Structures are given as structure tokens and as C-alpha cells.
Amino acid sequence: MNEGFHFYTQYSLVELLGINVKNPQELLDGMKNVPISSIYYHTHKFLQQHHYLSPLPPNDFASWLKDILHMERLGEAFLGVDTISFKNLEDLRSEFVRILEEHLSRDNGRYECPRGYEFYFMACQTFVLPTPYVAHNLREFAEILNRISIQSLYFHIFEARMRLGGEENDFSAWFKGLGEEELAAEISKLDPYNTNLDNMRKKIIKKVMSRAKDR
């Protein structure tokens, strides 16, 4: 039975954790101890807050290491982490920790930022709210997707997969339930890290409407 796709949205309250670091060792110590929502914030929130930018800018850790400490190799190592391949945020944290520990084991150089340029760990609390929109078929889905907020799109594409540990985004899961296996696979293959959310919305609508016309 098709109960329809219920669209949700989210709002985030940014929190300053009171942990600021000035060198790689302190970054490592902080990274080991901050809540997982902080790792998420510094690697994924830019997508939502700057959804009109493409391609995706570096994560906050890479930016600080390269631009403030001028540690190009370490910054590139952080930038090279394929965050989209991590379905579990603790695994992502572990990868950053591994990179830092390996660097510190072979480089005893003294790198310290100027006063006022410390890295401030931040996190966010996410509040999920239902919207009045429910789609019962592909055509309704495309029409609603064209109206919902970027926050709603972000929730169903990113939150479901990364923060909530899902194997796929909410849209693809629903399409599978409709028997639209091919459409579900096409949406799952879209790389949200090489575009912006506005363009992602347009691509999904185009694919859904193309499938709806074939039915």
C-alpha cells in the first residue's frame, strides 16, 4: 500500500563548544573528544548553508590547516578524504584522527596559528519538523519537490544517509517501494558533492518527470 511520501524539513541551532585549538596536536585532541555532531558540522553543513555554491569548498579542518597554519600536505590529506563514502560519522572521525596521528608521528615541526586565528569547534542541534506536503505518485512528487525548501531537500538527501546512518537517501527508498528500481538507482548515483542543491533539485525533478511520462 502506497501511503505517500511525507516531506519533512529541518532547522539547525549552531552551538559554540568552547574548544579552540591552535596547533595540530590540539586539533587531534579536540577531534577525539568533541561530539559527533561537531564532525558532521565541520564537514557537511557548508552544503546546506551555501547551497548555491559549486563545487563543494574544502571542509573546515582542511581550510584551517592550509590557510592558517600553511600546512599544505596535511591540508590536502584532509581534503582528499571522500566524506561521501562514509556512512558512519564515527568512521569519518577515525579517518581524520588517523591522518593527524600519522602526520604527528613523523613531523615534529612547530606549527601554531597567530592569536585570533584558532580553530573553534562548533556543533549543531537539528530539529526535524513535518511539512504539509505528501506525494502519492511521481508527478505529485516532482511538483512538490519544486516547492519545498532547500532545508527539506537537504534533510532527505543528506541527513538520511550520513547523519542517520542510512544506506540511501529517502527519495530512492520511496521509489523502490513504488517498484521504480531504475529511478531509485539513478537518484542514488547523483553526486551531490559536485553540484549545488538547487541544481540537484532540478536533476531529480527532470528524472522523475521523465519516468512519470513513460508510465
mmCIF file of N, CA, C and O in Angstrom, residues 2-90:
data_model
loop_
_atom_site.group_PDB
_atom_site.id
_atom_site.type_symbol
_atom_site.label_atom_id
_atom_site.label_comp_id
_atom_site.label_asym_id
_atom_site.label_seq_id
_atom_site.Cartn_x
_atom_site.Cartn_y
_atom_site.Cartn_z
ATOM 1 N N ASN A 2 0.608 2.165 -0.912
ATOM 2 C CA ASN A 2 1.378 3.399 -1.008
ATOM 3 C C ASN A 2 0.778 4.461 -0.084
ATOM 4 O O ASN A 2 -0.282 5.014 -0.367
ATOM 5 N N GLU A 3 1.443 4.730 1.011
ATOM 6 C CA GLU A 3 0.974 5.744 1.959
ATOM 7 C C GLU A 3 1.465 7.136 1.586
ATOM 8 O O GLU A 3 1.170 8.104 2.287
ATOM 9 N N GLY A 4 2.202 7.236 0.512
ATOM 10 C CA GLY A 4 2.693 8.529 0.074
ATOM 11 C C GLY A 4 4.038 8.871 0.689
ATOM 12 O O GLY A 4 4.458 8.291 1.692
ATOM 13 N N PHE A 5 4.707 9.813 0.054
ATOM 14 C CA PHE A 5 5.981 10.304 0.585
ATOM 15 C C PHE A 5 5.715 11.565 1.389
ATOM 16 O O PHE A 5 5.243 12.566 0.852
ATOM 17 N N HIS A 6 6.015 11.526 2.669
ATOM 18 C CA HIS A 6 5.821 12.673 3.551
ATOM 19 C C HIS A 6 7.110 13.499 3.587
ATOM 20 O O HIS A 6 8.166 13.000 3.985
ATOM 21 N N PHE A 7 7.015 14.733 3.183
ATOM 22 C CA PHE A 7 8.178 15.620 3.179
ATOM 23 C C PHE A 7 8.371 16.242 4.564
ATOM 24 O O PHE A 7 7.415 16.730 5.176
ATOM 25 N N TYR A 8 9.622 16.219 5.013
ATOM 26 C CA TYR A 8 9.990 16.851 6.277
ATOM 27 C C TYR A 8 10.996 17.959 5.997
ATOM 28 O O TYR A 8 11.601 18.025 4.923
ATOM 29 N N THR A 9 11.191 18.808 6.964
ATOM 30 C CA THR A 9 12.220 19.838 6.862
ATOM 31 C C THR A 9 12.995 19.877 8.169
ATOM 32 O O THR A 9 12.633 19.195 9.135
ATOM 33 N N GLN A 10 14.043 20.658 8.206
ATOM 34 C CA GLN A 10 14.864 20.723 9.411
ATOM 35 C C GLN A 10 15.396 22.137 9.627
ATOM 36 O O GLN A 10 15.545 22.915 8.691
ATOM 37 N N TYR A 11 15.661 22.406 10.883
ATOM 38 C CA TYR A 11 16.288 23.665 11.276
ATOM 39 C C TYR A 11 17.416 23.332 12.244
ATOM 40 O O TYR A 11 17.315 22.393 13.032
ATOM 41 N N SER A 12 18.477 24.089 12.172
ATOM 42 C CA SER A 12 19.654 23.796 12.976
ATOM 43 C C SER A 12 19.998 24.972 13.882
ATOM 44 O O SER A 12 19.939 26.130 13.467
ATOM 45 N N LEU A 13 20.358 24.649 15.110
ATOM 46 C CA LEU A 13 20.829 25.635 16.070
ATOM 47 C C LEU A 13 22.320 25.409 16.281
ATOM 48 O O LEU A 13 22.733 24.372 16.805
ATOM 49 N N VAL A 14 23.131 26.357 15.830
ATOM 50 C CA VAL A 14 24.582 26.223 15.910
ATOM 51 C C VAL A 14 25.050 26.497 17.331
ATOM 52 O O VAL A 14 24.603 27.453 17.980
ATOM 53 N N GLU A 15 25.975 25.656 17.792
ATOM 54 C CA GLU A 15 26.476 25.749 19.164
ATOM 55 C C GLU A 15 27.999 25.879 19.160
ATOM 56 O O GLU A 15 28.696 25.098 18.506
ATOM 57 N N LEU A 16 28.513 26.856 19.860
ATOM 58 C CA LEU A 16 29.950 27.019 20.035
ATOM 59 C C LEU A 16 30.360 26.188 21.248
ATOM 60 O O LEU A 16 29.860 26.405 22.351
ATOM 61 N N LEU A 17 31.263 25.221 21.052
ATOM 62 C CA LEU A 17 31.559 24.248 22.095
ATOM 63 C C LEU A 17 32.540 24.755 23.159
ATOM 64 O O LEU A 17 32.734 24.096 24.182
ATOM 65 N N GLY A 18 33.166 25.885 22.911
ATOM 66 C CA GLY A 18 34.142 26.388 23.883
ATOM 67 C C GLY A 18 35.486 25.685 23.791
ATOM 68 O O GLY A 18 36.294 25.744 24.722
ATOM 69 N N ILE A 19 35.738 25.006 22.678
ATOM 70 C CA ILE A 19 37.006 24.314 22.453
ATOM 71 C C ILE A 19 37.695 24.972 21.268
ATOM 72 O O ILE A 19 37.222 24.877 20.134
ATOM 73 N N ASN A 20 38.775 25.659 21.514
ATOM 74 C CA ASN A 20 39.535 26.281 20.435
ATOM 75 C C ASN A 20 40.972 25.794 20.485
ATOM 76 O O ASN A 20 41.548 25.636 21.555
ATOM 77 N N VAL A 21 41.533 25.518 19.318
ATOM 78 C CA VAL A 21 42.866 24.915 19.237
ATOM 79 C C VAL A 21 43.762 25.763 18.345
ATOM 80 O O VAL A 21 43.294 26.473 17.466
ATOM 81 N N LYS A 22 45.071 25.646 18.581
ATOM 82 C CA LYS A 22 46.000 26.496 17.839
ATOM 83 C C LYS A 22 47.090 25.736 17.100
ATOM 84 O O LYS A 22 47.918 26.345 16.428
ATOM 85 N N ASN A 23 47.100 24.393 17.209
ATOM 86 C CA ASN A 23 48.110 23.600 16.510
ATOM 87 C C ASN A 23 47.561 22.202 16.214
ATOM 88 O O ASN A 23 46.500 21.816 16.731
ATOM 89 N N PRO A 24 48.277 21.408 15.399
ATOM 90 C CA PRO A 24 47.761 20.090 15.006
ATOM 91 C C PRO A 24 47.519 19.139 16.176
ATOM 92 O O PRO A 24 46.563 18.364 16.158
ATOM 93 N N GLN A 25 48.392 19.164 17.192
ATOM 94 C CA GLN A 25 48.198 18.274 18.332
ATOM 95 C C GLN A 25 46.908 18.608 19.073
ATOM 96 O O GLN A 25 46.148 17.711 19.461
ATOM 97 N N GLU A 26 46.643 19.875 19.261
ATOM 98 C CA GLU A 26 45.405 20.277 19.925
ATOM 99 C C GLU A 26 44.191 19.963 19.055
ATOM 100 O O GLU A 26 43.124 19.608 19.576
ATOM 101 N N LEU A 27 44.361 20.069 17.739
ATOM 102 C CA LEU A 27 43.273 19.696 16.828
ATOM 103 C C LEU A 27 42.950 18.215 16.991
ATOM 104 O O LEU A 27 41.777 17.821 17.040
ATOM 105 N N LEU A 28 43.978 17.395 17.087
ATOM 106 C CA LEU A 28 43.790 15.960 17.291
ATOM 107 C C LEU A 28 43.071 15.675 18.595
ATOM 108 O O LEU A 28 42.110 14.891 18.633
ATOM 109 N N ASP A 29 43.517 16.314 19.668
ATOM 110 C CA ASP A 29 42.891 16.096 20.971
ATOM 111 C C ASP A 29 41.419 16.502 20.948
ATOM 112 O O ASP A 29 40.552 15.802 21.477
ATOM 113 N N GLY A 30 41.151 17.643 20.321
ATOM 114 C CA GLY A 30 39.776 18.108 20.250
ATOM 115 C C GLY A 30 38.911 17.198 19.399
ATOM 116 O O GLY A 30 37.776 16.882 19.758
ATOM 117 N N MET A 31 39.473 16.757 18.288
ATOM 118 C CA MET A 31 38.714 15.910 17.376
ATOM 119 C C MET A 31 38.314 14.594 18.033
ATOM 120 O O MET A 31 37.258 14.027 17.731
ATOM 121 N N LYS A 32 39.150 14.103 18.919
ATOM 122 C CA LYS A 32 38.852 12.844 19.613
ATOM 123 C C LYS A 32 37.715 12.998 20.620
ATOM 124 O O LYS A 32 37.035 12.015 20.939
ATOM 125 N N ASN A 33 37.501 14.210 21.104
ATOM 126 C CA ASN A 33 36.594 14.391 22.234
ATOM 127 C C ASN A 33 35.305 15.147 21.945
ATOM 128 O O ASN A 33 34.370 15.085 22.740
ATOM 129 N N VAL A 34 35.242 15.856 20.827
ATOM 130 C CA VAL A 34 34.021 16.617 20.542
ATOM 131 C C VAL A 34 32.885 15.666 20.195
ATOM 132 O O VAL A 34 33.118 14.531 19.755
ATOM 133 N N PRO A 35 31.643 16.075 20.391
ATOM 134 C CA PRO A 35 30.514 15.228 19.986
ATOM 135 C C PRO A 35 30.514 15.022 18.476
ATOM 136 O O PRO A 35 31.045 15.841 17.725
ATOM 137 N N ILE A 36 29.917 13.915 18.055
ATOM 138 C CA ILE A 36 29.953 13.580 16.633
ATOM 139 C C ILE A 36 29.240 14.634 15.789
ATOM 140 O O ILE A 36 29.549 14.812 14.609
ATOM 141 N N SER A 37 28.321 15.368 16.388
ATOM 142 C CA SER A 37 27.634 16.429 15.651
ATOM 143 C C SER A 37 28.601 17.527 15.226
ATOM 144 O O SER A 37 28.346 18.261 14.260
ATOM 145 N N SER A 38 29.736 17.643 15.921
ATOM 146 C CA SER A 38 30.740 18.636 15.540
ATOM 147 C C SER A 38 31.476 18.192 14.274
ATOM 148 O O SER A 38 31.738 19.008 13.379
ATOM 149 N N ILE A 39 31.806 16.909 14.197
ATOM 150 C CA ILE A 39 32.444 16.389 12.984
ATOM 151 C C ILE A 39 31.511 16.586 11.795
ATOM 152 O O ILE A 39 31.927 17.002 10.712
ATOM 153 N N TYR A 40 30.259 16.302 12.011
ATOM 154 C CA TYR A 40 29.255 16.485 10.959
ATOM 155 C C TYR A 40 29.196 17.952 10.535
ATOM 156 O O TYR A 40 29.191 18.271 9.343
ATOM 157 N N TYR A 41 29.145 18.842 11.495
ATOM 158 C CA TYR A 41 29.016 20.271 11.196
ATOM 159 C C TYR A 41 30.177 20.762 10.333
ATOM 160 O O TYR A 41 29.973 21.461 9.336
ATOM 161 N N HIS A 42 31.389 20.388 10.700
ATOM 162 C CA HIS A 42 32.565 20.925 10.016
ATOM 163 C C HIS A 42 32.838 20.266 8.663
ATOM 164 O O HIS A 42 33.704 20.736 7.919
ATOM 165 N N THR A 43 32.121 19.201 8.344
ATOM 166 C CA THR A 43 32.339 18.536 7.062
ATOM 167 C C THR A 43 31.128 18.561 6.140
ATOM 168 O O THR A 43 31.278 18.320 4.933
ATOM 169 N N HIS A 44 29.924 18.869 6.656
ATOM 170 C CA HIS A 44 28.736 18.768 5.827
ATOM 171 C C HIS A 44 27.823 19.996 5.841
ATOM 172 O O HIS A 44 27.070 20.200 4.898
ATOM 173 N N LYS A 45 27.860 20.786 6.872
ATOM 174 C CA LYS A 45 26.904 21.883 6.974
ATOM 175 C C LYS A 45 27.090 22.941 5.892
ATOM 176 O O LYS A 45 26.158 23.654 5.560
ATOM 177 N N PHE A 46 28.284 23.026 5.335
ATOM 178 C CA PHE A 46 28.515 24.015 4.290
ATOM 179 C C PHE A 46 27.597 23.784 3.097
ATOM 180 O O PHE A 46 27.190 24.714 2.409
ATOM 181 N N LEU A 47 27.253 22.513 2.874
ATOM 182 C CA LEU A 47 26.365 22.188 1.763
ATOM 183 C C LEU A 47 25.014 22.867 1.900
ATOM 184 O O LEU A 47 24.429 23.338 0.936
ATOM 185 N N GLN A 48 24.512 22.892 3.126
ATOM 186 C CA GLN A 48 23.197 23.474 3.355
ATOM 187 C C GLN A 48 23.251 24.992 3.426
ATOM 188 O O GLN A 48 22.421 25.686 2.864
ATOM 189 N N GLN A 49 24.273 25.512 4.104
ATOM 190 C CA GLN A 49 24.348 26.945 4.331
ATOM 191 C C GLN A 49 24.729 27.712 3.074
ATOM 192 O O GLN A 49 24.396 28.869 2.916
ATOM 193 N N HIS A 50 25.448 27.057 2.156
ATOM 194 C CA HIS A 50 25.897 27.712 0.924
ATOM 195 C C HIS A 50 25.501 26.849 -0.265
ATOM 196 O O HIS A 50 26.338 26.481 -1.083
ATOM 197 N N HIS A 51 24.215 26.530 -0.340
ATOM 198 C CA HIS A 51 23.726 25.579 -1.323
ATOM 199 C C HIS A 51 23.870 26.064 -2.751
ATOM 200 O O HIS A 51 23.755 25.289 -3.689
ATOM 201 N N TYR A 52 24.142 27.362 -2.936
ATOM 202 C CA TYR A 52 24.248 27.898 -4.287
ATOM 203 C C TYR A 52 25.658 27.777 -4.841
ATOM 204 O O TYR A 52 25.906 28.117 -5.995
ATOM 205 N N LEU A 53 26.603 27.352 -4.024
ATOM 206 C CA LEU A 53 27.987 27.253 -4.467
ATOM 207 C C LEU A 53 28.272 25.868 -5.053
ATOM 208 O O LEU A 53 27.763 24.869 -4.588
ATOM 209 N N SER A 54 29.109 25.831 -6.066
ATOM 210 C CA SER A 54 29.526 24.571 -6.675
ATOM 211 C C SER A 54 30.863 24.819 -7.377
ATOM 212 O O SER A 54 31.044 25.834 -8.021
ATOM 213 N N PRO A 55 31.825 23.896 -7.272
ATOM 214 C CA PRO A 55 31.767 22.680 -6.482
ATOM 215 C C PRO A 55 31.934 22.941 -4.991
ATOM 216 O O PRO A 55 32.171 24.072 -4.577
ATOM 217 N N LEU A 56 31.851 21.886 -4.230
ATOM 218 C CA LEU A 56 31.932 21.984 -2.782
ATOM 219 C C LEU A 56 33.289 22.513 -2.330
ATOM 220 O O LEU A 56 34.330 22.035 -2.768
ATOM 221 N N PRO A 57 33.332 23.518 -1.443
ATOM 222 C CA PRO A 57 34.592 24.019 -0.910
ATOM 223 C C PRO A 57 35.176 23.029 0.093
ATOM 224 O O PRO A 57 34.504 22.095 0.516
ATOM 225 N N PRO A 58 36.438 23.205 0.498
ATOM 226 C CA PRO A 58 37.058 22.281 1.450
ATOM 227 C C PRO A 58 36.307 22.226 2.775
ATOM 228 O O PRO A 58 35.614 23.159 3.151
ATOM 229 N N ASN A 59 36.466 21.096 3.492
ATOM 230 C CA ASN A 59 35.898 21.048 4.838
ATOM 231 C C ASN A 59 36.656 22.018 5.744
ATOM 232 O O ASN A 59 37.760 22.458 5.433
ATOM 233 N N ASP A 60 36.078 22.347 6.883
ATOM 234 C CA ASP A 60 36.651 23.369 7.758
ATOM 235 C C ASP A 60 38.046 23.006 8.252
ATOM 236 O O ASP A 60 38.907 23.870 8.411
ATOM 237 N N PHE A 61 38.281 21.725 8.519
ATOM 238 C CA PHE A 61 39.594 21.291 9.009
ATOM 239 C C PHE A 61 40.668 21.542 7.952
ATOM 240 O O PHE A 61 41.747 22.079 8.253
ATOM 241 N N ALA A 62 40.374 21.158 6.713
ATOM 242 C CA ALA A 62 41.329 21.356 5.624
ATOM 243 C C ALA A 62 41.609 22.840 5.405
ATOM 244 O O ALA A 62 42.759 23.242 5.203
ATOM 245 N N SER A 63 40.576 23.650 5.461
ATOM 246 C CA SER A 63 40.748 25.089 5.263
ATOM 247 C C SER A 63 41.663 25.690 6.309
ATOM 248 O O SER A 63 42.556 26.489 5.988
ATOM 249 N N TRP A 64 41.468 25.330 7.566
ATOM 250 C CA TRP A 64 42.281 25.887 8.656
ATOM 251 C C TRP A 64 43.727 25.432 8.536
ATOM 252 O O TRP A 64 44.661 26.240 8.683
ATOM 253 N N LEU A 65 43.931 24.162 8.254
ATOM 254 C CA LEU A 65 45.293 23.640 8.141
ATOM 255 C C LEU A 65 46.060 24.300 6.996
ATOM 256 O O LEU A 65 47.242 24.633 7.128
ATOM 257 N N LYS A 66 45.375 24.515 5.876
ATOM 258 C CA LYS A 66 46.045 25.082 4.706
ATOM 259 C C LYS A 66 46.167 26.593 4.780
ATOM 260 O O LYS A 66 47.236 27.151 4.530
ATOM 261 N N ASP A 67 45.086 27.264 5.122
ATOM 262 C CA ASP A 67 45.054 28.728 5.030
ATOM 263 C C ASP A 67 45.650 29.423 6.248
ATOM 264 O O ASP A 67 46.198 30.531 6.121
ATOM 265 N N ILE A 68 45.528 28.813 7.415
ATOM 266 C CA ILE A 68 46.015 29.456 8.643
ATOM 267 C C ILE A 68 47.378 28.920 9.070
ATOM 268 O O ILE A 68 48.307 29.680 9.342
ATOM 269 N N LEU A 69 47.525 27.583 9.103
ATOM 270 C CA LEU A 69 48.812 27.005 9.515
ATOM 271 C C LEU A 69 49.768 26.823 8.342
ATOM 272 O O LEU A 69 50.946 26.531 8.547
ATOM 273 N N HIS A 70 49.266 26.962 7.123
ATOM 274 C CA HIS A 70 50.062 26.788 5.896
ATOM 275 C C HIS A 70 50.703 25.400 5.826
ATOM 276 O O HIS A 70 51.830 25.243 5.358
ATOM 277 N N MET A 71 49.950 24.404 6.276
ATOM 278 C CA MET A 71 50.388 23.008 6.222
ATOM 279 C C MET A 71 49.715 22.370 5.004
ATOM 280 O O MET A 71 48.675 21.715 5.104
ATOM 281 N N GLU A 72 50.327 22.573 3.852
ATOM 282 C CA GLU A 72 49.712 22.183 2.596
ATOM 283 C C GLU A 72 49.476 20.675 2.501
ATOM 284 O O GLU A 72 48.402 20.228 2.112
ATOM 285 N N ARG A 73 50.477 19.882 2.830
ATOM 286 C CA ARG A 73 50.352 18.431 2.673
ATOM 287 C C ARG A 73 49.287 17.863 3.605
ATOM 288 O O ARG A 73 48.485 17.022 3.198
ATOM 289 N N LEU A 74 49.277 18.320 4.841
ATOM 290 C CA LEU A 74 48.279 17.826 5.784
ATOM 291 C C LEU A 74 46.889 18.294 5.384
ATOM 292 O O LEU A 74 45.912 17.536 5.455
ATOM 293 N N GLY A 75 46.799 19.537 4.951
ATOM 294 C CA GLY A 75 45.512 20.055 4.490
ATOM 295 C C GLY A 75 44.990 19.288 3.288
ATOM 296 O O GLY A 75 43.800 18.973 3.201
ATOM 297 N N GLU A 76 45.892 18.944 2.360
ATOM 298 C CA GLU A 76 45.491 18.175 1.185
ATOM 299 C C GLU A 76 45.033 16.775 1.575
ATOM 300 O O GLU A 76 44.123 16.204 0.966
ATOM 301 N N ALA A 77 45.676 16.205 2.602
ATOM 302 C CA ALA A 77 45.271 14.881 3.073
ATOM 303 C C ALA A 77 43.846 14.917 3.623
ATOM 304 O O ALA A 77 43.041 14.017 3.369
ATOM 305 N N PHE A 78 43.520 15.981 4.346
ATOM 306 C CA PHE A 78 42.156 16.137 4.860
ATOM 307 C C PHE A 78 41.182 16.377 3.710
ATOM 308 O O PHE A 78 40.069 15.844 3.703
ATOM 309 N N LEU A 79 41.610 17.171 2.769
ATOM 310 C CA LEU A 79 40.755 17.479 1.632
ATOM 311 C C LEU A 79 40.506 16.242 0.779
ATOM 312 O O LEU A 79 39.460 16.105 0.148
ATOM 313 N N GLY A 80 41.469 15.330 0.789
ATOM 314 C CA GLY A 80 41.354 14.118 -0.018
ATOM 315 C C GLY A 80 40.438 13.061 0.567
ATOM 316 O O GLY A 80 40.161 12.056 -0.101
ATOM 317 N N VAL A 81 39.951 13.264 1.785
ATOM 318 C CA VAL A 81 39.043 12.286 2.389
ATOM 319 C C VAL A 81 37.690 12.355 1.676
ATOM 320 O O VAL A 81 37.070 13.416 1.607
ATOM 321 N N ASP A 82 37.255 11.244 1.154
ATOM 322 C CA ASP A 82 35.980 11.179 0.431
ATOM 323 C C ASP A 82 34.856 11.020 1.446
ATOM 324 O O ASP A 82 34.439 9.910 1.762
ATOM 325 N N THR A 83 34.354 12.141 1.944
ATOM 326 C CA THR A 83 33.363 12.084 3.026
ATOM 327 C C THR A 83 32.086 11.373 2.605
ATOM 328 O O THR A 83 31.407 10.780 3.446
ATOM 329 N N ILE A 84 31.751 11.412 1.324
ATOM 330 C CA ILE A 84 30.515 10.784 0.875
ATOM 331 C C ILE A 84 30.570 9.267 1.000
ATOM 332 O O ILE A 84 29.545 8.592 1.044
ATOM 333 N N SER A 85 31.761 8.700 1.051
ATOM 334 C CA SER A 85 31.892 7.247 1.143
ATOM 335 C C SER A 85 31.709 6.733 2.565
ATOM 336 O O SER A 85 31.613 5.525 2.784
ATOM 337 N N PHE A 86 31.647 7.639 3.537
ATOM 338 C CA PHE A 86 31.495 7.239 4.935
ATOM 339 C C PHE A 86 30.027 7.292 5.330
ATOM 340 O O PHE A 86 29.429 8.361 5.406
ATOM 341 N N LYS A 87 29.456 6.142 5.617
ATOM 342 C CA LYS A 87 28.062 6.087 6.049
ATOM 343 C C LYS A 87 27.948 6.266 7.553
ATOM 344 O O LYS A 87 26.874 6.501 8.087
ATOM 345 N N ASN A 88 29.075 6.124 8.253
ATOM 346 C CA ASN A 88 29.101 6.255 9.703
ATOM 347 C C ASN A 88 30.039 7.397 10.079
ATOM 348 O O ASN A 88 31.213 7.394 9.705
ATOM 349 N N LEU A 89 29.543 8.362 10.829
ATOM 350 C CA LEU A 89 30.350 9.532 11.163
ATOM 351 C C LEU A 89 31.501 9.211 12.095
ATOM 352 O O LEU A 89 32.529 9.893 12.079
ATOM 353 N N GLU A 90 31.367 8.180 12.912
ATOM 354 C CA GLU A 90 32.488 7.785 13.772
ATOM 355 C C GLU A 90 33.641 7.259 12.927
ATOM 356 O O GLU A 90 34.811 7.467 13.259
#
